[in-house]
PDB file of C-alpha atoms in Angstrom:
ATOM      1  CA  MET A1270      87.678 105.840 129.760  1.00  0.00           C
ATOM      2  CA  LYS A1271      89.748 102.467 129.298  1.00  0.00           C
ATOM      3  CA  LEU A1272      91.125 100.549 128.186  1.00  0.00           C
ATOM      4  CA  ILE A1273      91.140  97.133 127.712  1.00  0.00           C
ATOM      5  CA  ASP A1274      93.637  95.638 126.379  1.00  0.00           C
ATOM      6  CA  ALA A1275      94.248  90.648 125.606  1.00  0.00           C
ATOM      7  CA  ARG A1276      97.798  90.249 124.462  1.00  0.00           C
ATOM      8  CA  GLY A1277      98.619  87.444 121.534  1.00  0.00           C
ATOM      9  CA  SER A1278      99.915  84.059 122.356  1.00  0.00           C
ATOM     10  CA  GLY A1279     103.112  82.945 124.566  1.00  0.00           C
ATOM     11  CA  GLU A1280     103.657  87.652 125.886  1.00  0.00           C
ATOM     12  CA  PRO A1281     104.018  87.735 129.466  1.00  0.00           C
ATOM     13  CA  ARG A1282     101.514  89.328 131.712  1.00  0.00           C
ATOM     14  CA  GLY A1283     100.241  93.250 131.456  1.00  0.00           C
ATOM     15  CA  VAL A1284     100.261  94.999 128.837  1.00  0.00           C
ATOM     16  CA  SER A1285     100.853  94.317 125.233  1.00  0.00           C
ATOM     17  CA  LEU A1286     104.109  94.435 123.455  1.00  0.00           C
ATOM     18  CA  MET A1287     102.111  95.678 120.183  1.00  0.00           C
ATOM     19  CA  PHE A1288      99.463  98.592 121.989  1.00  0.00           C
ATOM     20  CA  GLN A1289     102.596  99.430 124.894  1.00  0.00           C
ATOM     21  CA  ILE A1290     103.499 102.420 123.182  1.00  0.00           C
ATOM     22  CA  ALA A1291     100.339 104.049 122.215  1.00  0.00           C
ATOM     23  CA  ILE A1292      98.995 103.450 125.480  1.00  0.00           C
ATOM     24  CA  GLU A1293     100.675 104.772 127.301  1.00  0.00           C
ATOM     25  CA  ARG A1294     100.448 107.990 125.346  1.00  0.00           C
ATOM     26  CA  ILE A1295      97.340 108.032 125.393  1.00  0.00           C
ATOM     27  CA  LEU A1296      97.429 108.027 129.268  1.00  0.00           C
ATOM     28  CA  ALA A1297     100.232 110.123 129.226  1.00  0.00           C
ATOM     29  CA  SER A1298      97.765 112.894 126.999  1.00  0.00           C
ATOM     30  CA  GLY A1299      95.887 114.627 130.332  1.00  0.00           C
ATOM     31  CA  THR A1300      92.209 112.675 128.971  1.00  0.00           C
ATOM     32  CA  GLY A1301      91.588 110.613 132.014  1.00  0.00           C
ATOM     33  CA  ALA A1302      92.310 106.646 130.353  1.00  0.00           C
ATOM     34  CA  VAL A1303      93.011 103.688 132.101  1.00  0.00           C
ATOM     35  CA  SER A1304      94.152 100.629 131.323  1.00  0.00           C
ATOM     36  CA  GLN A1305      94.139  97.717 132.357  1.00  0.00           C
ATOM     37  CA  PRO A1306      95.416  93.571 130.472  1.00  0.00           C
ATOM     38  CA  VAL A1307      92.850  91.145 130.192  1.00  0.00           C
ATOM     39  CA  VAL A1308      93.652  88.354 132.431  1.00  0.00           C
ATOM     40  CA  TYR A1309      94.269  85.017 130.523  1.00  0.00           C
ATOM     41  CA  PRO A1310      96.176  82.365 130.052  1.00  0.00           C
ATOM     42  CA  ALA A1311      97.374  83.368 126.550  1.00  0.00           C
ATOM     43  CA  GLY A1312      99.022  80.320 125.737  1.00  0.00           C
ATOM     44  CA  PHE A1313      99.767  78.902 122.424  1.00  0.00           C
ATOM     45  CA  ASP A1314      96.103  76.738 122.572  1.00  0.00           C
ATOM     46  CA  GLN A1315      94.309  79.878 121.625  1.00  0.00           C
ATOM     47  CA  ASN A1316      91.835  78.745 124.394  1.00  0.00           C
ATOM     48  CA  VAL A1317      89.803  82.364 124.988  1.00  0.00           C
ATOM     49  CA  THR A1318      87.313  81.542 126.900  1.00  0.00           C
ATOM     50  CA  SER A1319      87.837  83.373 130.075  1.00  0.00           C
ATOM     51  CA  GLY A1320      89.141  86.298 128.499  1.00  0.00           C
ATOM     52  CA  ALA A1321      87.017  87.112 126.329  1.00  0.00           C
ATOM     53  CA  GLN A1322      84.734  86.850 129.806  1.00  0.00           C
ATOM     54  CA  ASN A1323      87.084  88.800 131.044  1.00  0.00           C
ATOM     55  CA  VAL A1324      85.989  91.436 128.669  1.00  0.00           C
ATOM     56  CA  VAL A1325      83.125  90.810 129.109  1.00  0.00           C
ATOM     57  CA  ASP A1326      82.660  91.344 133.599  1.00  0.00           C
ATOM     58  CA  VAL A1327      85.012  94.173 133.219  1.00  0.00           C
ATOM     59  CA  VAL A1328      82.608  96.729 130.696  1.00  0.00           C
ATOM     60  CA  GLY A1329      79.600  95.248 132.269  1.00  0.00           C
ATOM     61  CA  LEU A1330      80.720  95.566 136.322  1.00  0.00           C
ATOM     62  CA  GLY A1331      81.784  99.057 135.423  1.00  0.00           C
ATOM     63  CA  LEU A1332      78.741 100.209 134.336  1.00  0.00           C
ATOM     64  CA  GLY A1333      77.246  99.175 137.269  1.00  0.00           C
ATOM     65  CA  ASP A1334      80.010 101.194 139.356  1.00  0.00           C
ATOM     66  CA  CYS A1335      80.273 104.338 136.004  1.00  0.00           C
ATOM     67  CA  PRO A1336      77.351 103.736 133.885  1.00  0.00           C
ATOM     68  CA  GLY A1337      79.117 106.870 130.942  1.00  0.00           C
ATOM     69  CA  GLN A1338      81.964 105.313 130.979  1.00  0.00           C
ATOM     70  CA  LYS A1339      83.618 104.836 127.768  1.00  0.00           C
ATOM     71  CA  TYR A1340      85.994 101.377 127.188  1.00  0.00           C
ATOM     72  CA  PHE A1341      88.050 100.729 124.249  1.00  0.00           C
ATOM     73  CA  LEU A1342      89.350  96.767 122.865  1.00  0.00           C
ATOM     74  CA  PHE A1343      92.946  96.754 121.947  1.00  0.00           C
ATOM     75  CA  GLY A1344      93.384  92.539 120.301  1.00  0.00           C
ATOM     76  CA  TYR A1345      96.728  91.068 119.051  1.00  0.00           C
ATOM     77  CA  SER A1346      96.539  87.912 117.348  1.00  0.00           C
ATOM     78  CA  GLN A1347      95.285  85.964 120.242  1.00  0.00           C
ATOM     79  CA  GLY A1348      94.048  88.678 121.592  1.00  0.00           C
ATOM     80  CA  ALA A1349      91.886  89.101 118.567  1.00  0.00           C
ATOM     81  CA  THR A1350      90.279  86.453 119.116  1.00  0.00           C
ATOM     82  CA  VAL A1351      89.545  87.778 122.421  1.00  0.00           C
ATOM     83  CA  VAL A1352      88.353  90.203 121.647  1.00  0.00           C
ATOM     84  CA  LEU A1353      86.008  89.443 118.160  1.00  0.00           C
ATOM     85  CA  GLU A1354      84.399  86.733 121.080  1.00  0.00           C
ATOM     86  CA  ALA A1355      83.349  89.738 123.543  1.00  0.00           C
ATOM     87  CA  LEU A1356      82.065  91.675 120.859  1.00  0.00           C
ATOM     88  CA  VAL A1357      79.842  88.445 120.361  1.00  0.00           C
ATOM     89  CA  ARG A1358      79.390  87.866 124.068  1.00  0.00           C
ATOM     90  CA  MET A1359      77.902  91.665 124.967  1.00  0.00           C
ATOM     91  CA  ASP A1360      74.605  92.131 125.969  1.00  0.00           C
ATOM     92  CA  GLU A1361      73.568  95.709 124.185  1.00  0.00           C
ATOM     93  CA  ALA A1362      74.351  98.601 126.858  1.00  0.00           C
ATOM     94  CA  SER A1363      78.270  97.186 127.023  1.00  0.00           C
ATOM     95  CA  ALA A1364      78.107  97.430 123.336  1.00  0.00           C
ATOM     96  CA  ALA A1365      77.060 100.905 123.113  1.00  0.00           C
ATOM     97  CA  ALA A1366      80.196 101.757 125.761  1.00  0.00           C
ATOM     98  CA  VAL A1367      82.914 100.364 123.828  1.00  0.00           C
ATOM     99  CA  ALA A1368      84.141 103.906 121.734  1.00  0.00           C
ATOM    100  CA  GLY A1369      86.590 102.483 119.719  1.00  0.00           C
ATOM    101  CA  VAL A1370      88.262  98.824 118.733  1.00  0.00           C
ATOM    102  CA  VAL A1371      91.605  97.760 117.185  1.00  0.00           C
ATOM    103  CA  MET A1372      93.548  95.087 116.399  1.00  0.00           C
ATOM    104  CA  VAL A1373      96.886  94.427 115.022  1.00  0.00           C
ATOM    105  CA  GLY A1374      97.249  90.306 113.362  1.00  0.00           C
ATOM    106  CA  ASN A1375      93.814  89.291 113.838  1.00  0.00           C
ATOM    107  CA  PRO A1376      93.845  85.891 112.873  1.00  0.00           C
ATOM    108  CA  TYR A1377      89.936  86.136 112.145  1.00  0.00           C
ATOM    109  CA  ARG A1378      90.226  88.571 110.192  1.00  0.00           C
ATOM    110  CA  VAL A1379      88.341  88.281 106.825  1.00  0.00           C
ATOM    111  CA  PRO A1380      88.101  90.756 103.264  1.00  0.00           C
ATOM    112  CA  GLY A1381      85.705  93.642 102.762  1.00  0.00           C
ATOM    113  CA  ARG A1382      85.427  95.400 105.493  1.00  0.00           C
ATOM    114  CA  ARG A1383      85.447  99.223 105.487  1.00  0.00           C
ATOM    115  CA  SER A1384      87.832  98.840 108.766  1.00  0.00           C
ATOM    116  CA  ASN A1385      90.350  97.222 107.846  1.00  0.00           C
ATOM    117  CA  VAL A1386      93.194  99.228 107.136  1.00  0.00           C
ATOM    118  CA  ASP A1387      96.009  99.436 106.676  1.00  0.00           C
ATOM    119  CA  ARG A1388     100.185 100.452 109.292  1.00  0.00           C
ATOM    120  CA  GLU A1389      99.440 104.523 108.096  1.00  0.00           C
ATOM    121  CA  GLY A1390      94.985 103.710 108.039  1.00  0.00           C
ATOM    122  CA  ARG A1391      94.367 103.632 104.063  1.00  0.00           C
ATOM    123  CA  PRO A1392      91.872 101.094 102.996  1.00  0.00           C
ATOM    124  CA  ASP A1393      93.164  97.816 102.592  1.00  0.00           C
ATOM    125  CA  ALA A1394      90.940  95.618  99.675  1.00  0.00           C
ATOM    126  CA  ARG A1395      93.187  93.100  99.759  1.00  0.00           C
ATOM    127  CA  ALA A1396      90.802  89.387  99.247  1.00  0.00           C
ATOM    128  CA  ALA A1397      93.228  87.860 102.137  1.00  0.00           C
ATOM    129  CA  TYR A1398      91.333  85.739 105.061  1.00  0.00           C
ATOM    130  CA  GLY A1399      93.534  85.726 108.624  1.00  0.00           C
ATOM    131  CA  LEU A1400      95.172  82.798 108.806  1.00  0.00           C
ATOM    132  CA  PHE A1401      92.599  80.622 111.290  1.00  0.00           C
ATOM    133  CA  ALA A1402      89.577  81.791 109.590  1.00  0.00           C
ATOM    134  CA  ALA A1403      90.084  80.823 105.699  1.00  0.00           C
ATOM    135  CA  GLN A1404      91.075  77.056 108.250  1.00  0.00           C
ATOM    136  CA  ALA A1405      87.487  77.880 109.834  1.00  0.00           C
ATOM    137  CA  LEU A1406      86.375  78.388 106.280  1.00  0.00           C
ATOM    138  CA  ARG A1407      88.052  75.064 105.045  1.00  0.00           C
ATOM    139  CA  ALA A1408      86.090  73.158 108.478  1.00  0.00           C
ATOM    140  CA  ASN A1409      82.452  74.751 107.795  1.00  0.00           C
ATOM    141  CA  ARG A1410      83.038  76.929 111.293  1.00  0.00           C
ATOM    142  CA  THR A1411      81.088  79.977 112.494  1.00  0.00           C
ATOM    143  CA  VAL A1412      84.333  82.712 111.828  1.00  0.00           C
ATOM    144  CA  PRO A1413      84.278  84.871 114.957  1.00  0.00           C
ATOM    145  CA  THR A1414      83.906  88.230 113.423  1.00  0.00           C
ATOM    146  CA  TYR A1415      81.974  92.056 114.351  1.00  0.00           C
ATOM    147  CA  SER A1416      78.782  92.989 113.359  1.00  0.00           C
ATOM    148  CA  ASP A1417      78.088  94.803 109.840  1.00  0.00           C
ATOM    149  CA  GLU A1418      76.874  98.056 112.155  1.00  0.00           C
ATOM    150  CA  LEU A1419      80.131  97.825 114.217  1.00  0.00           C
ATOM    151  CA  ASP A1420      81.968  97.662 110.763  1.00  0.00           C
ATOM    152  CA  ARG A1421      80.163 100.728 109.791  1.00  0.00           C
ATOM    153  CA  SER A1422      79.642 102.845 112.675  1.00  0.00           C
ATOM    154  CA  GLY A1423      83.822 103.301 111.519  1.00  0.00           C
ATOM    155  CA  LYS A1424      84.930 102.690 116.244  1.00  0.00           C
ATOM    156  CA  VAL A1425      87.072  99.371 114.952  1.00  0.00           C
ATOM    157  CA  SER A1426      90.466  99.675 113.224  1.00  0.00           C
ATOM    158  CA  ASP A1427      91.257  96.440 112.042  1.00  0.00           C
ATOM    159  CA  ILE A1428      94.969  96.641 111.017  1.00  0.00           C
ATOM    160  CA  CYS A1429      97.395  94.150 109.110  1.00  0.00           C
ATOM    161  CA  LEU A1430     101.113  94.423 107.747  1.00  0.00           C
ATOM    162  CA  ASP A1431     101.619  93.336 103.813  1.00  0.00           C
ATOM    163  CA  ASN A1432     103.613  91.148 104.807  1.00  0.00           C
ATOM    164  CA  ASP A1433     101.588  89.649 108.002  1.00  0.00           C
ATOM    165  CA  ILE A1434     100.677  85.971 106.944  1.00  0.00           C
ATOM    166  CA  VAL A1435      98.351  85.321 110.525  1.00  0.00           C
ATOM    167  CA  CYS A1436      95.769  88.094 109.315  1.00  0.00           C
ATOM    168  CA  ALA A1437      96.535  87.981 105.710  1.00  0.00           C
ATOM    169  CA  THR A1438      97.132  84.899 104.347  1.00  0.00           C
ATOM    170  CA  ASP A1439      99.139  84.591 100.781  1.00  0.00           C
ATOM    171  CA  PRO A1440     100.568  81.098  99.471  1.00  0.00           C
ATOM    172  CA  GLU A1441     102.836  82.270  97.299  1.00  0.00           C
ATOM    173  CA  CYS A1442     104.727  84.574 100.013  1.00  0.00           C
ATOM    174  CA  THR A1443     107.845  83.805 100.996  1.00  0.00           C
ATOM    175  CA  CYS A1444     107.702  85.975 104.601  1.00  0.00           C
ATOM    176  CA  GLN A1445     108.874  85.085 107.668  1.00  0.00           C
ATOM    177  CA  LEU A1446     105.588  84.967 110.108  1.00  0.00           C
ATOM    178  CA  ALA A1447     108.171  86.573 113.614  1.00  0.00           C
ATOM    179  CA  SER A1448     109.895  89.754 111.872  1.00  0.00           C
ATOM    180  CA  ASP A1449     106.092  90.535 110.220  1.00  0.00           C
ATOM    181  CA  HIS A1450     103.411  89.538 112.377  1.00  0.00           C
ATOM    182  CA  MET A1451     105.653  90.280 115.340  1.00  0.00           C
ATOM    183  CA  SER A1452     106.329  93.960 114.086  1.00  0.00           C
ATOM    184  CA  TYR A1453     102.999  97.019 115.214  1.00  0.00           C
ATOM    185  CA  GLY A1454     105.219  97.417 118.709  1.00  0.00           C
ATOM    186  CA  LEU A1455     107.961  98.806 116.416  1.00  0.00           C
ATOM    187  CA  MET A1456     106.146 101.019 113.689  1.00  0.00           C
ATOM    188  CA  GLN A1457     105.308 104.630 114.723  1.00  0.00           C
ATOM    189  CA  PRO A1458     102.909 104.501 112.118  1.00  0.00           C
ATOM    190  CA  VAL A1459     101.082 101.633 113.677  1.00  0.00           C
ATOM    191  CA  GLN A1460     101.616 103.609 116.989  1.00  0.00           C
ATOM    192  CA  ASP A1461     100.361 107.194 115.678  1.00  0.00           C
ATOM    193  CA  LEU A1462      96.920 105.134 113.957  1.00  0.00           C
ATOM    194  CA  ILE A1463      96.497 103.377 117.107  1.00  0.00           C
ATOM    195  CA  VAL A1464      96.961 106.746 119.135  1.00  0.00           C
ATOM    196  CA  SER A1465      94.314 109.032 116.945  1.00  0.00           C
ATOM    197  CA  HIS A1466      91.904 105.689 116.579  1.00  0.00           C
ATOM    198  CA  VAL A1467      91.085 106.634 120.137  1.00  0.00           C
ATOM    199  CA  LEU A1468      92.328 110.494 120.880  1.00  0.00           C
ATOM    200  CA  ASP A1469      89.078 111.399 118.249  1.00  0.00           C
ATOM    201  CA  ARG A1470      86.165 109.050 119.851  1.00  0.00           C
ATOM    202  CA  MET A1471      86.626 109.968 123.743  1.00  0.00           C
TER     203      MET A1471
END
């Protein structure tokens, strides 16, 4: 199986720090998994076009060489947008090969989805939208998201911390963006949740 992860804005090339511990644990679990970070700028201009296409190409070309391969997609912050855009672009065969999706700090998170969970994997029933989702709705723009079918499948885990105002806007929150939005990689419950989400779907 292949673990494809998309880092957040400003992170150095390679595996996102928000997934590094979990991915290292999965690679060491004897599953034969390999890791492949998404190639894209991850700049603050939020241009995810090349990243989304990179994901589509990796899965599509990979299926040509190994039709039975499973893919797991990971996205942090801007990387979550990369994953969402890639899922929209995939053909039916590629989408079927995606065995699991994990997003953390998703700025396009929308309420009311089965896949919305907290740091412990419990259902997150907050009515808050992600920062960019809220902006898109105000501007009458389309909000990129995954299909209802994928949401019902149990393949997606869209994790948002209580005080992360990027994935759950709250005008009354005095939260600090840096400390809340950048904490996923440091929290063992989150890393445990990511590992179990993948291993349970191998």
